Amino acid sequence: MKVDELLRLANVDEALNDKGTAHLTINLNKVVSKNIVPGLHIDTRETKDGVDVNIVVDEGVVIEKQVHMCFGITHEKALQKIVMNIDIHKNAGISVLSHCIFPKATKIQHIMDAKIRVREGASYTYEEKHIHSMDGGIEVYPKAIVDLEKKARFKTTFELIKGRVGKLDINYSITGMEESVMELMSKVSGRADDIIKIKEGGNLIGKKARGVLNSRIAVRENAKAEIYNIMKASAPYARGHVDCKEIIQDNGVATAIPVVEVKHPKAHITHEAAIGSVDTKQLETLMSRGLSEDEAVELIIEGLLS
Amino acid sequence: MGILKVKKLSLRLNGKKILDNIDIDFWEGHVHAVVGPNGAGKSTLAYTIMGLEGYKKIDGDIIFKGHSIKRMSISERAKKGITLGWQEPSRYEGLSIKQFIKASANKKSNGIVEDVLNKVGLDPREYMNRAVDKTLSGGERKKVELASILAMQPKFVMLDEPDSGIDVASLEKIFDGIKLLKSYGSTIVLITHSLTVMKQAEHAFLLCGGKLVEKGMINKIEPYFEKECLPCEHKNVPDTGGADES
């Protein structure tokens, strides 16, 4: 398989050919292409198993067009380790769409280890969309430590849009200073013997810091999901919310472990979790419109993960 | 001519008879009302005809176009053209109105979603991509339910308490939808204890305590219901064991 074919799967041709759109394309441990725009710096160093990437957005610069990053592996068996250091300077802004494409994977490990600093008044939006093989032979380990300074904003979504999960182990830890905002969303559907583990920790230490941890998970057949959402608040008027919804079918097993810790009398965190089979009334409504039970379940899960 | 016949239909839930030996013949292309006080068995009758979980173990039979449907699944009944509009329609996180209506549509033609949304008074530009979730008001959700039924163009549709949770202006849109369904040739059954809704029908069947106690043209049943049933203090509160019963 060639890199071009990989990129075609992610439908990013147009963005990669646009000179006004910044991008970085990596296949295994090789930088295939890179384009930067004023105010954005992307430095890379190829290593034995992957690539170290440093990203800096200059103070006050707001990158107008969404930046595309493509992390792919054309091989069937490989290890890819991406180490990222991201620094979004004061009042800067950037939105990144990351395409993680492993369509041939039979035995692949993709490790992402990121340190992210979002400085005062800056904004960083990170969408991660995965395309996997149907083989299930992939292990994905996204890890990030995020520091949000005063009035900084961080929003991230993780989504598997095609293929099987394999093994997924997300580990995010975010600390929010005064009036910062963090928003995390993970949407994953597992089947066969997929294993989904998500650990997200939000630490609201600044006055009026806000945070939301969302998870939308579906597990079918023999898939398993464990979701650990930890939200802590230790400053006045800090506001947090943890929201986990999991649908289980067949022999799927789902566990949600929310930890909510409030250390200031004027802080407030709410939490809701729902785990269970598809709601009978939702199912019967769609069936009463002529959908089969399987079609109805698919549609409900599609909605939940949309 | 009857499109759907309920023959000596009885249903027990938790040992209690909720429907008791009911015979009803729904005439094709007509608007019927099944009326009665709370707990009379009206919604249970609709759930039983639709074949919902917990409402399948019946005595008697349900005949649709000459064939028994009592062993059919909900989907099979729906594929034959039978559907139900719920008193409190389900909400679906993330599922767009467009997806919901398209899933219901009999013909997947372009423009069907816009068409039916316009017919129930919802601007497609505003509503198509909204989710069928808790951000919709009760009236909006009810209109989306009706829009999905219009898209399905069913042969036999039961609307359970079509006026519940909606304002007067929205009710007019629901009534317009009922007229539209009739113009498609659908047979309509309004499950109601409201005189206003009952007046939309041509025939009515009056249930009390799970039994059919009266039937006839609407001008016969309406005064009877108003005079005898509304002031009646007889309690229709069967133990349904938690089953959803209005």
Coordinates of C-alpha atoms in Angstrom, one line a residue:
Chain A
M1 CA 0.0 0.0 0.0
K2 CA 1.3 3.5 -0.9
V3 CA 1.0 6.6 1.2
D4 CA -1.3 8.2 -1.4
E5 CA -3.8 5.5 -0.9
L6 CA -3.6 5.9 2.8
L7 CA -4.4 9.6 2.5
R8 CA -7.2 9.0 0.1
L9 CA -8.9 6.9 2.7
A10 CA -8.9 9.9 5.0
N11 CA -10.2 12.2 2.2
V12 CA -7.6 14.8 2.9
D13 CA -6.3 15.3 -0.6
E14 CA -7.9 18.8 -1.0
A15 CA -6.5 20.0 2.3
L16 CA -3.0 18.7 1.6
N17 CA -2.9 20.4 -1.8
D18 CA -4.0 23.7 -0.4
K19 CA -0.9 25.9 0.2
G20 CA -2.9 28.0 2.7
T21 CA -3.6 24.9 4.9
A22 CA -0.8 23.7 7.1
H23 CA -0.2 20.0 7.4
L24 CA 2.1 17.3 8.5
T25 CA 2.1 13.8 7.1
I26 CA 4.0 10.9 8.7
N27 CA 4.2 7.3 7.5
L28 CA 5.6 5.1 10.3
N29 CA 8.8 7.0 11.2
K30 CA 9.2 9.1 8.1
V31 CA 8.0 12.6 7.5
V32 CA 6.3 12.4 4.1
S33 CA 5.2 16.0 3.7
K34 CA 4.9 19.2 5.6
N35 CA 3.4 22.6 5.0
I36 CA 3.4 25.5 7.4
V37 CA 1.7 28.9 7.5
P38 CA 2.9 32.1 9.0
G39 CA 3.0 32.0 12.8
L40 CA 3.0 28.2 13.0
H41 CA 6.2 26.3 13.5
I42 CA 6.4 22.5 13.0
D43 CA 9.8 20.9 13.7
T44 CA 10.3 17.2 13.3
R45 CA 13.0 14.6 14.2
E46 CA 12.7 11.1 12.8
T47 CA 13.6 8.4 15.4
K48 CA 14.0 4.7 15.2
D49 CA 10.3 4.0 16.0
G50 CA 8.6 7.2 15.0
V51 CA 8.9 10.9 14.9
D52 CA 9.3 13.6 17.5
V53 CA 7.2 16.7 16.7
N54 CA 7.4 20.2 18.1
I55 CA 4.6 22.5 17.3
V56 CA 4.6 26.2 18.3
V57 CA 2.0 28.9 17.5
D58 CA 3.3 32.4 18.0
E59 CA 1.7 34.8 20.4
G60 CA -1.5 36.4 19.1
V61 CA -1.5 34.3 15.9
V62 CA -4.8 32.6 15.1
I63 CA -4.4 29.9 12.4
E64 CA -7.3 30.5 10.2
K65 CA -7.6 27.1 8.5
Q66 CA -7.8 23.8 10.3
V67 CA -4.4 22.1 10.4
H68 CA -4.2 18.5 9.2
M69 CA -2.0 15.9 10.6
C70 CA -1.8 12.5 9.2
F71 CA -0.3 9.6 11.1
G72 CA -0.4 6.5 9.1
I73 CA 1.2 3.1 8.7
T74 CA 1.1 1.4 5.4
H75 CA 2.6 -1.8 6.9
E76 CA 0.7 -4.7 8.5
K77 CA 3.1 -5.0 11.4
A78 CA 4.9 -2.0 13.0
L79 CA 5.5 0.2 16.0
Q80 CA 4.9 3.9 15.7
K81 CA 5.8 6.3 18.5
I82 CA 4.9 9.9 18.1
V83 CA 6.2 12.3 20.7
M84 CA 4.6 15.7 20.6
N85 CA 5.4 18.9 22.3
I86 CA 2.9 21.6 21.6
D87 CA 3.1 25.2 22.8
I88 CA 0.3 27.6 21.9
H89 CA 1.4 31.0 22.9
K90 CA -0.6 33.8 24.5
N91 CA -3.9 34.7 22.7
A92 CA -3.0 32.3 19.8
G93 CA -5.4 29.8 18.4
I94 CA -5.2 26.6 16.4
S95 CA -7.5 23.8 15.4
V96 CA -6.0 20.5 14.4
L97 CA -7.6 17.5 12.7
S98 CA -5.5 14.4 13.1
H99 CA -6.1 11.5 10.8
C100 CA -4.7 8.2 12.2
I101 CA -4.9 5.7 9.4
F102 CA -4.0 2.0 9.9
P103 CA -6.0 0.2 7.3
K104 CA -3.7 -2.8 6.9
A105 CA -3.0 -3.4 10.6
T106 CA -2.6 -7.0 11.7
K107 CA -0.1 -6.2 14.5
I108 CA 0.5 -2.5 15.0
Q109 CA 1.2 -0.3 18.0
H110 CA 0.5 3.4 17.7
I111 CA 1.8 5.4 20.7
M112 CA 1.1 9.1 21.0
D113 CA 2.8 10.8 23.8
A114 CA 1.9 14.5 24.0
K115 CA 2.8 17.4 26.3
I116 CA 0.6 20.4 25.6
R117 CA 0.8 23.9 26.9
V118 CA -2.0 26.3 26.1
R119 CA -0.9 29.7 27.4
E120 CA -3.1 32.6 28.6
G121 CA -6.1 33.4 26.4
A122 CA -5.0 30.8 23.8
S123 CA -7.1 28.1 22.3
Y124 CA -6.3 24.6 21.1
T125 CA -8.9 22.3 19.4
Y126 CA -7.7 18.8 18.6
E127 CA -9.9 16.3 16.7
E128 CA -8.5 12.8 16.3
K129 CA -10.2 10.5 13.8
H130 CA -9.1 6.9 13.4
I131 CA -9.4 4.5 10.5
H132 CA -8.4 1.0 11.4
S133 CA -8.4 -2.4 9.7
M134 CA -11.2 -4.8 10.4
D135 CA -8.6 -7.3 11.7
G136 CA -8.5 -5.8 15.2
G137 CA -4.7 -6.2 15.3
I138 CA -4.0 -2.7 16.4
E139 CA -3.1 -1.2 19.7
V140 CA -3.5 2.6 20.2
Y141 CA -2.1 4.4 23.2
P142 CA -2.9 8.2 23.1
K143 CA -1.5 9.9 26.1
A144 CA -1.5 13.6 26.8
I145 CA -0.6 15.9 29.7
V146 CA -2.2 19.3 29.1
D147 CA -1.6 22.6 31.0
L148 CA -4.2 25.3 30.5
E149 CA -3.2 28.7 31.7
K150 CA -5.5 31.6 32.6
K151 CA -8.5 31.8 30.1
A152 CA -7.0 29.1 27.9
R153 CA -9.3 26.7 26.1
F154 CA -8.8 23.1 25.1
K155 CA -11.2 21.0 23.3
T156 CA -10.6 17.5 22.0
T157 CA -12.6 14.7 20.4
F158 CA -11.5 11.1 19.8
E159 CA -13.5 9.1 17.2
L160 CA -13.0 5.8 15.5
I161 CA -14.8 6.3 12.1
K162 CA -13.9 3.0 10.4
G163 CA -12.7 -0.4 11.3
R164 CA -12.3 -2.2 14.6
V165 CA -10.9 -0.7 17.7
G166 CA -8.4 -3.5 18.6
K167 CA -7.0 -2.2 21.8
L168 CA -7.4 1.4 22.8
D169 CA -6.0 2.9 25.9
I170 CA -6.5 6.7 26.2
N171 CA -4.9 8.5 29.0
Y172 CA -5.4 12.3 29.3
S173 CA -4.6 14.5 32.2
I174 CA -5.5 18.2 32.1
T175 CA -5.0 20.9 34.6
G176 CA -7.0 24.1 34.2
M177 CA -6.0 27.5 35.7
E178 CA -8.3 30.5 36.3
E179 CA -11.2 30.8 33.8
S180 CA -9.8 28.1 31.6
V181 CA -12.1 25.7 29.7
M182 CA -11.5 22.0 29.0
E183 CA -13.9 19.8 27.0
L184 CA -13.2 16.2 26.1
M185 CA -15.3 13.8 24.1
S186 CA -14.5 10.2 23.2
K187 CA -16.8 8.2 20.8
V188 CA -15.9 4.6 20.2
S189 CA -17.8 1.5 19.2
G190 CA -16.2 -1.8 20.0
R191 CA -17.0 -5.3 18.8
A192 CA -15.5 -8.8 18.7
D193 CA -12.8 -8.9 21.4
D194 CA -12.0 -5.2 21.3
I195 CA -10.8 -3.6 24.5
I196 CA -11.5 0.1 25.2
K197 CA -9.9 1.8 28.1
I198 CA -10.3 5.5 28.6
K199 CA -8.8 7.4 31.5
E200 CA -9.5 11.1 31.5
G201 CA -8.6 13.4 34.4
G202 CA -9.6 17.0 34.7
N203 CA -8.1 19.1 37.5
L204 CA -9.8 22.5 37.9
I205 CA -7.4 24.4 40.1
G206 CA -8.1 27.9 39.0
K207 CA -11.0 30.2 40.0
K208 CA -13.9 29.8 37.5
A209 CA -12.2 27.0 35.6
R210 CA -14.6 24.8 33.8
G211 CA -14.4 21.3 32.4
V212 CA -16.5 18.6 30.8
L213 CA -15.5 15.0 30.3
N214 CA -17.8 13.1 27.9
S215 CA -17.7 9.5 26.8
R216 CA -20.0 7.8 24.3
I217 CA -19.2 4.1 24.0
A218 CA -20.9 1.1 22.4
V219 CA -19.7 -2.5 23.0
R220 CA -21.0 -5.5 21.2
E221 CA -20.2 -9.2 20.9
N222 CA -17.3 -9.8 23.3
A223 CA -15.9 -6.2 23.5
K224 CA -15.0 -4.6 26.8
A225 CA -14.9 -1.0 27.9
E226 CA -13.6 0.6 31.0
I227 CA -14.1 4.3 31.4
Y228 CA -12.4 6.2 34.2
N229 CA -13.5 9.9 34.4
I230 CA -11.8 11.8 37.2
M231 CA -12.8 15.4 37.7
K232 CA -11.4 17.5 40.6
A233 CA -12.2 21.0 41.6
S234 CA -10.3 23.0 44.2
A235 CA -11.0 26.6 43.4
P236 CA -14.0 28.9 43.9
Y237 CA -16.6 28.8 41.2
A238 CA -14.9 26.0 39.3
R239 CA -17.5 24.0 37.5
G240 CA -17.1 20.5 36.2
H241 CA -19.3 17.8 34.6
V242 CA -18.7 14.2 33.8
D243 CA -21.1 12.5 31.4
C244 CA -20.6 8.8 30.4
K245 CA -23.1 6.8 28.2
E246 CA -22.4 3.3 27.2
I247 CA -24.6 0.9 25.3
I248 CA -23.9 -2.8 25.6
Q249 CA -25.1 -5.6 23.4
D250 CA -24.5 -9.3 23.2
N251 CA -21.7 -10.3 25.6
G252 CA -20.2 -6.8 25.8
V253 CA -19.1 -5.6 29.2
A254 CA -18.9 -1.9 30.1
T255 CA -17.6 -0.3 33.3
A256 CA -17.8 3.3 34.2
I257 CA -15.8 4.6 37.2
P258 CA -16.4 8.3 37.8
V259 CA -14.4 10.0 40.5
V260 CA -15.6 13.4 41.5
E261 CA -13.6 15.4 44.1
V262 CA -14.5 18.9 45.2
K263 CA -12.1 20.7 47.6
H264 CA -13.7 24.1 47.7
P265 CA -17.1 25.0 49.1
K266 CA -17.8 27.2 46.1
A267 CA -16.8 24.7 43.5
H268 CA -19.3 22.4 41.9
I269 CA -19.1 19.2 39.9
T270 CA -22.0 17.1 38.5
H271 CA -21.9 13.6 37.1
E272 CA -24.1 11.3 35.1
A273 CA -23.6 7.9 33.8
A274 CA -25.8 5.5 32.0
I275 CA -24.8 2.0 31.0
G276 CA -27.2 -0.6 29.6
S277 CA -28.7 -2.1 26.6
V278 CA -30.5 -0.1 24.0
D279 CA -33.6 1.5 25.4
T280 CA -36.6 -0.7 24.6
K281 CA -38.9 2.2 23.7
Q282 CA -36.3 3.8 21.4
L283 CA -35.9 0.4 19.8
E284 CA -39.6 -0.3 19.5
T285 CA -40.3 3.1 18.0
L286 CA -37.8 2.5 15.2
M287 CA -39.1 -1.0 14.7
S288 CA -42.7 0.3 14.5
R289 CA -41.4 2.3 11.5
G290 CA -40.3 -0.8 9.7
L291 CA -36.6 -1.2 10.8
S292 CA -35.4 -4.6 11.8
E293 CA -34.1 -4.9 15.4
D294 CA -30.5 -4.9 14.1
E295 CA -31.1 -1.9 11.9
A296 CA -32.7 0.0 14.8
V297 CA -29.8 -0.8 17.2
E298 CA -27.3 0.4 14.5
L299 CA -29.2 3.7 14.1
I300 CA -29.4 4.3 17.8
I301 CA -25.6 3.6 18.2
E302 CA -24.9 5.7 15.1
G303 CA -26.7 8.6 16.8
L304 CA -25.0 8.2 20.1
L305 CA -21.6 8.2 18.5
S306 CA -22.3 11.0 15.9
Chain B
M1 CA -64.8 -2.9 5.1
G2 CA -62.5 -3.8 8.0
I3 CA -58.8 -3.4 7.5
L4 CA -57.9 -4.6 11.0
K5 CA -60.0 -6.7 13.2
V6 CA -59.5 -7.4 16.9
K7 CA -61.3 -10.6 17.7
K8 CA -62.1 -11.6 21.3
L9 CA -58.9 -10.0 22.4
S10 CA -57.8 -10.4 26.0
L11 CA -54.6 -9.6 27.7
R12 CA -53.4 -10.3 31.2
L13 CA -50.6 -8.5 32.9
N14 CA -49.4 -9.7 36.3
G15 CA -52.5 -11.9 36.5
K16 CA -54.9 -9.0 36.0
K17 CA -57.1 -8.8 32.9
I18 CA -56.2 -5.5 31.2
L19 CA -58.1 -6.2 28.0
D20 CA -61.2 -8.3 28.3
N21 CA -62.7 -10.1 25.2
I22 CA -62.6 -7.1 22.9
D23 CA -64.1 -7.2 19.4
I24 CA -63.4 -4.2 17.2
D25 CA -63.5 -3.8 13.4
F26 CA -61.5 -0.8 12.1
W27 CA -62.9 0.3 8.8
E28 CA -60.4 1.0 6.0
G29 CA -59.7 4.7 5.3
H30 CA -61.7 5.9 8.2
V31 CA -60.7 7.9 11.3
H32 CA -61.6 6.0 14.5
A33 CA -61.3 7.0 18.1
V34 CA -60.7 4.6 21.0
V35 CA -61.9 6.6 24.0
G36 CA -62.2 6.0 27.7
P37 CA -60.9 7.3 31.0
N38 CA -57.3 6.7 32.2
G39 CA -56.5 3.1 32.8
A40 CA -59.4 1.9 30.5
G41 CA -57.0 -0.1 28.3
K42 CA -56.8 2.2 25.4
S43 CA -53.0 2.4 25.1
T44 CA -52.7 -1.3 26.0
L45 CA -54.9 -2.0 23.0
A46 CA -52.6 0.0 20.7
Y47 CA -49.4 -1.7 22.2
T48 CA -51.0 -5.1 21.6
I49 CA -51.9 -4.3 18.0
M50 CA -48.3 -3.1 17.5
G51 CA -46.9 -6.2 19.2
L52 CA -44.7 -4.4 21.7
E53 CA -42.7 -6.4 24.2
G54 CA -44.9 -7.5 27.1
Y55 CA -48.1 -7.2 25.1
K56 CA -47.7 -10.3 22.9
K57 CA -49.3 -13.0 25.1
I58 CA -52.9 -12.5 24.0
D59 CA -56.0 -14.6 23.8
G60 CA -58.0 -14.0 20.7
D61 CA -56.6 -12.7 17.5
I62 CA -55.6 -9.6 15.5
I63 CA -56.4 -9.9 11.8
F64 CA -54.9 -7.4 9.3
K65 CA -56.2 -7.6 5.8
G66 CA -57.5 -11.1 6.4
H67 CA -54.4 -12.5 8.0
S68 CA -53.5 -13.0 11.6
I69 CA -50.6 -10.9 12.7
K70 CA -50.4 -12.0 16.3
R71 CA -47.2 -14.0 15.9
M72 CA -45.5 -11.3 13.9
S73 CA -42.7 -9.1 15.3
I74 CA -43.1 -5.3 15.5
S75 CA -41.0 -4.9 12.4
E76 CA -43.1 -7.4 10.4
R77 CA -46.3 -5.6 11.4
A78 CA -44.7 -2.2 10.5
K79 CA -43.6 -3.6 7.1
K80 CA -47.2 -4.5 6.5
G81 CA -48.1 -0.8 7.1
I82 CA -49.1 -0.8 10.8
T83 CA -47.5 1.9 13.0
L84 CA -47.9 3.7 16.3
G85 CA -47.4 7.4 17.2
W86 CA -46.4 7.4 20.9
Q87 CA -48.0 9.5 23.6
E88 CA -44.5 10.5 24.8
P89 CA -42.2 9.8 21.8
S90 CA -38.7 8.6 22.5
R91 CA -35.7 10.9 22.3
Y92 CA -32.4 9.9 20.7
E93 CA -29.1 11.4 21.6
G94 CA -27.2 12.5 18.5
L95 CA -29.7 11.1 16.0
S96 CA -30.8 13.9 13.7
I97 CA -34.4 14.6 12.7
K98 CA -33.3 13.9 9.1
Q99 CA -31.9 10.5 10.0
F100 CA -35.0 9.7 12.1
I101 CA -37.5 10.6 9.4
K102 CA -35.5 9.0 6.6
A103 CA -35.4 5.7 8.6
S104 CA -39.2 5.9 8.8
A105 CA -39.8 6.8 5.1
N106 CA -41.5 4.4 2.9
K107 CA -39.9 5.8 -0.2
K108 CA -36.4 7.2 0.3
S109 CA -36.9 9.9 -2.3
N110 CA -35.0 13.2 -2.2
G111 CA -36.9 15.9 -0.5
I112 CA -39.1 13.6 1.6
V113 CA -37.7 15.0 4.9
E114 CA -38.2 18.6 3.9
D115 CA -41.7 17.8 2.6
V116 CA -43.0 16.2 5.8
L117 CA -41.4 18.8 8.1
N118 CA -43.1 21.5 6.1
K119 CA -46.4 19.7 6.4
V120 CA -46.2 19.6 10.2
G121 CA -45.1 23.3 10.4
L122 CA -41.4 22.8 11.2
D123 CA -38.9 24.8 9.1
P124 CA -36.6 22.1 7.5
R125 CA -33.7 24.6 7.5
E126 CA -34.0 24.9 11.2
Y127 CA -34.9 21.4 12.2
M128 CA -33.4 18.9 9.7
N129 CA -30.0 18.7 11.5
R130 CA -31.2 19.0 15.0
A131 CA -31.1 16.0 17.2
V132 CA -34.3 14.1 18.2
D133 CA -33.2 14.7 21.8
K134 CA -34.2 16.5 24.9
T135 CA -33.5 19.9 23.3
L136 CA -36.8 19.6 21.5
S137 CA -39.9 20.7 23.3
G138 CA -42.8 18.2 23.8
G139 CA -44.7 19.9 20.9
E140 CA -41.7 19.8 18.6
R141 CA -41.0 16.2 19.4
K142 CA -44.7 15.3 18.8
K143 CA -44.6 17.1 15.4
V144 CA -41.4 15.2 14.4
E145 CA -43.2 12.0 15.4
L146 CA -46.1 12.9 13.1
A147 CA -43.6 13.9 10.3
S148 CA -42.0 10.5 10.5
I149 CA -45.4 8.8 10.2
L150 CA -46.3 11.0 7.2
A151 CA -43.0 9.9 5.6
M152 CA -43.9 6.2 6.3
Q153 CA -47.4 6.6 4.7
P154 CA -48.8 3.7 6.8
K155 CA -51.9 1.8 6.0
F156 CA -53.0 1.7 9.6
V157 CA -51.8 4.2 12.2
M158 CA -52.6 4.5 15.9
L159 CA -51.9 7.9 17.5
D160 CA -51.7 7.6 21.2
E161 CA -53.0 10.8 22.9
P162 CA -52.0 13.1 20.0
D163 CA -52.8 16.2 22.0
S164 CA -50.7 15.4 25.1
G165 CA -48.0 18.0 25.9
I166 CA -48.7 20.3 23.0
D167 CA -50.2 23.8 22.7
V168 CA -53.4 24.8 20.8
A169 CA -51.5 26.0 17.7
S170 CA -49.5 22.8 17.5
L171 CA -52.7 20.7 17.9
E172 CA -54.1 22.3 14.8
K173 CA -50.9 21.0 12.9
I174 CA -51.5 17.6 14.4
F175 CA -55.1 17.7 13.2
D176 CA -53.9 18.8 9.7
G177 CA -51.6 15.8 9.7
I178 CA -54.4 13.5 10.5
K179 CA -56.4 14.8 7.6
L180 CA -53.3 14.4 5.4
L181 CA -52.9 10.8 6.5
K182 CA -56.6 10.2 5.7
S183 CA -56.0 11.7 2.2
Y184 CA -53.3 9.1 1.7
G185 CA -55.8 6.4 2.4
S186 CA -54.5 5.5 5.9
T187 CA -56.8 4.1 8.5
I188 CA -56.3 6.2 11.6
V189 CA -57.0 5.3 15.2
L190 CA -56.9 8.1 17.8
I191 CA -56.3 6.9 21.3
T192 CA -57.7 9.6 23.5
H193 CA -59.8 10.8 26.4
S194 CA -60.1 14.3 25.0
L195 CA -63.4 15.5 23.4
T196 CA -61.5 17.8 21.1
V197 CA -59.5 15.0 19.7
M198 CA -62.4 12.6 19.6
K199 CA -64.2 15.1 17.3
Q200 CA -61.6 14.5 14.6
A201 CA -62.9 10.9 14.3
E202 CA -65.9 9.4 12.4
H203 CA -66.4 6.4 14.7
A204 CA -65.5 5.7 18.3
F205 CA -65.0 2.7 20.5
L206 CA -65.5 3.3 24.2
L207 CA -63.5 1.2 26.6
C208 CA -63.9 1.0 30.4
G209 CA -62.1 -1.4 32.7
G210 CA -60.6 -3.2 29.7
K211 CA -64.0 -3.9 28.1
L212 CA -65.6 -2.5 25.0
V213 CA -68.7 -0.9 26.4
E214 CA -70.0 1.1 23.5
K215 CA -69.3 1.8 19.9
G216 CA -70.8 3.9 17.1
M217 CA -70.7 7.1 15.1
I218 CA -69.0 9.9 16.8
N219 CA -72.2 11.9 17.3
K220 CA -73.5 9.0 19.3
I221 CA -70.4 8.3 21.4
E222 CA -69.4 11.8 22.1
P223 CA -72.4 12.9 24.1
Y224 CA -72.4 9.5 25.9
F225 CA -68.7 10.0 26.9
E226 CA -69.3 13.5 28.0
K227 CA -72.3 12.8 30.0
E228 CA -71.5 9.3 31.4
C229 CA -67.7 8.9 31.4
L230 CA -66.2 12.3 32.2
P231 CA -68.1 12.7 35.5
C232 CA -67.8 9.0 36.4
E233 CA -65.8 8.3 39.5
H234 CA -65.2 4.7 38.7
K235 CA -61.5 4.0 38.9
N236 CA -59.8 2.4 36.0
V237 CA -56.5 1.6 37.6
P238 CA -55.5 -1.9 36.7
D239 CA -52.3 -3.2 38.2
T240 CA -50.1 -3.3 35.1
G241 CA -47.0 -4.3 36.9
G242 CA -45.1 -1.3 35.7
A243 CA -46.2 -1.5 32.1
D244 CA -46.7 1.8 30.5
E245 CA -50.4 2.5 30.5
S246 CA -52.3 5.7 30.1

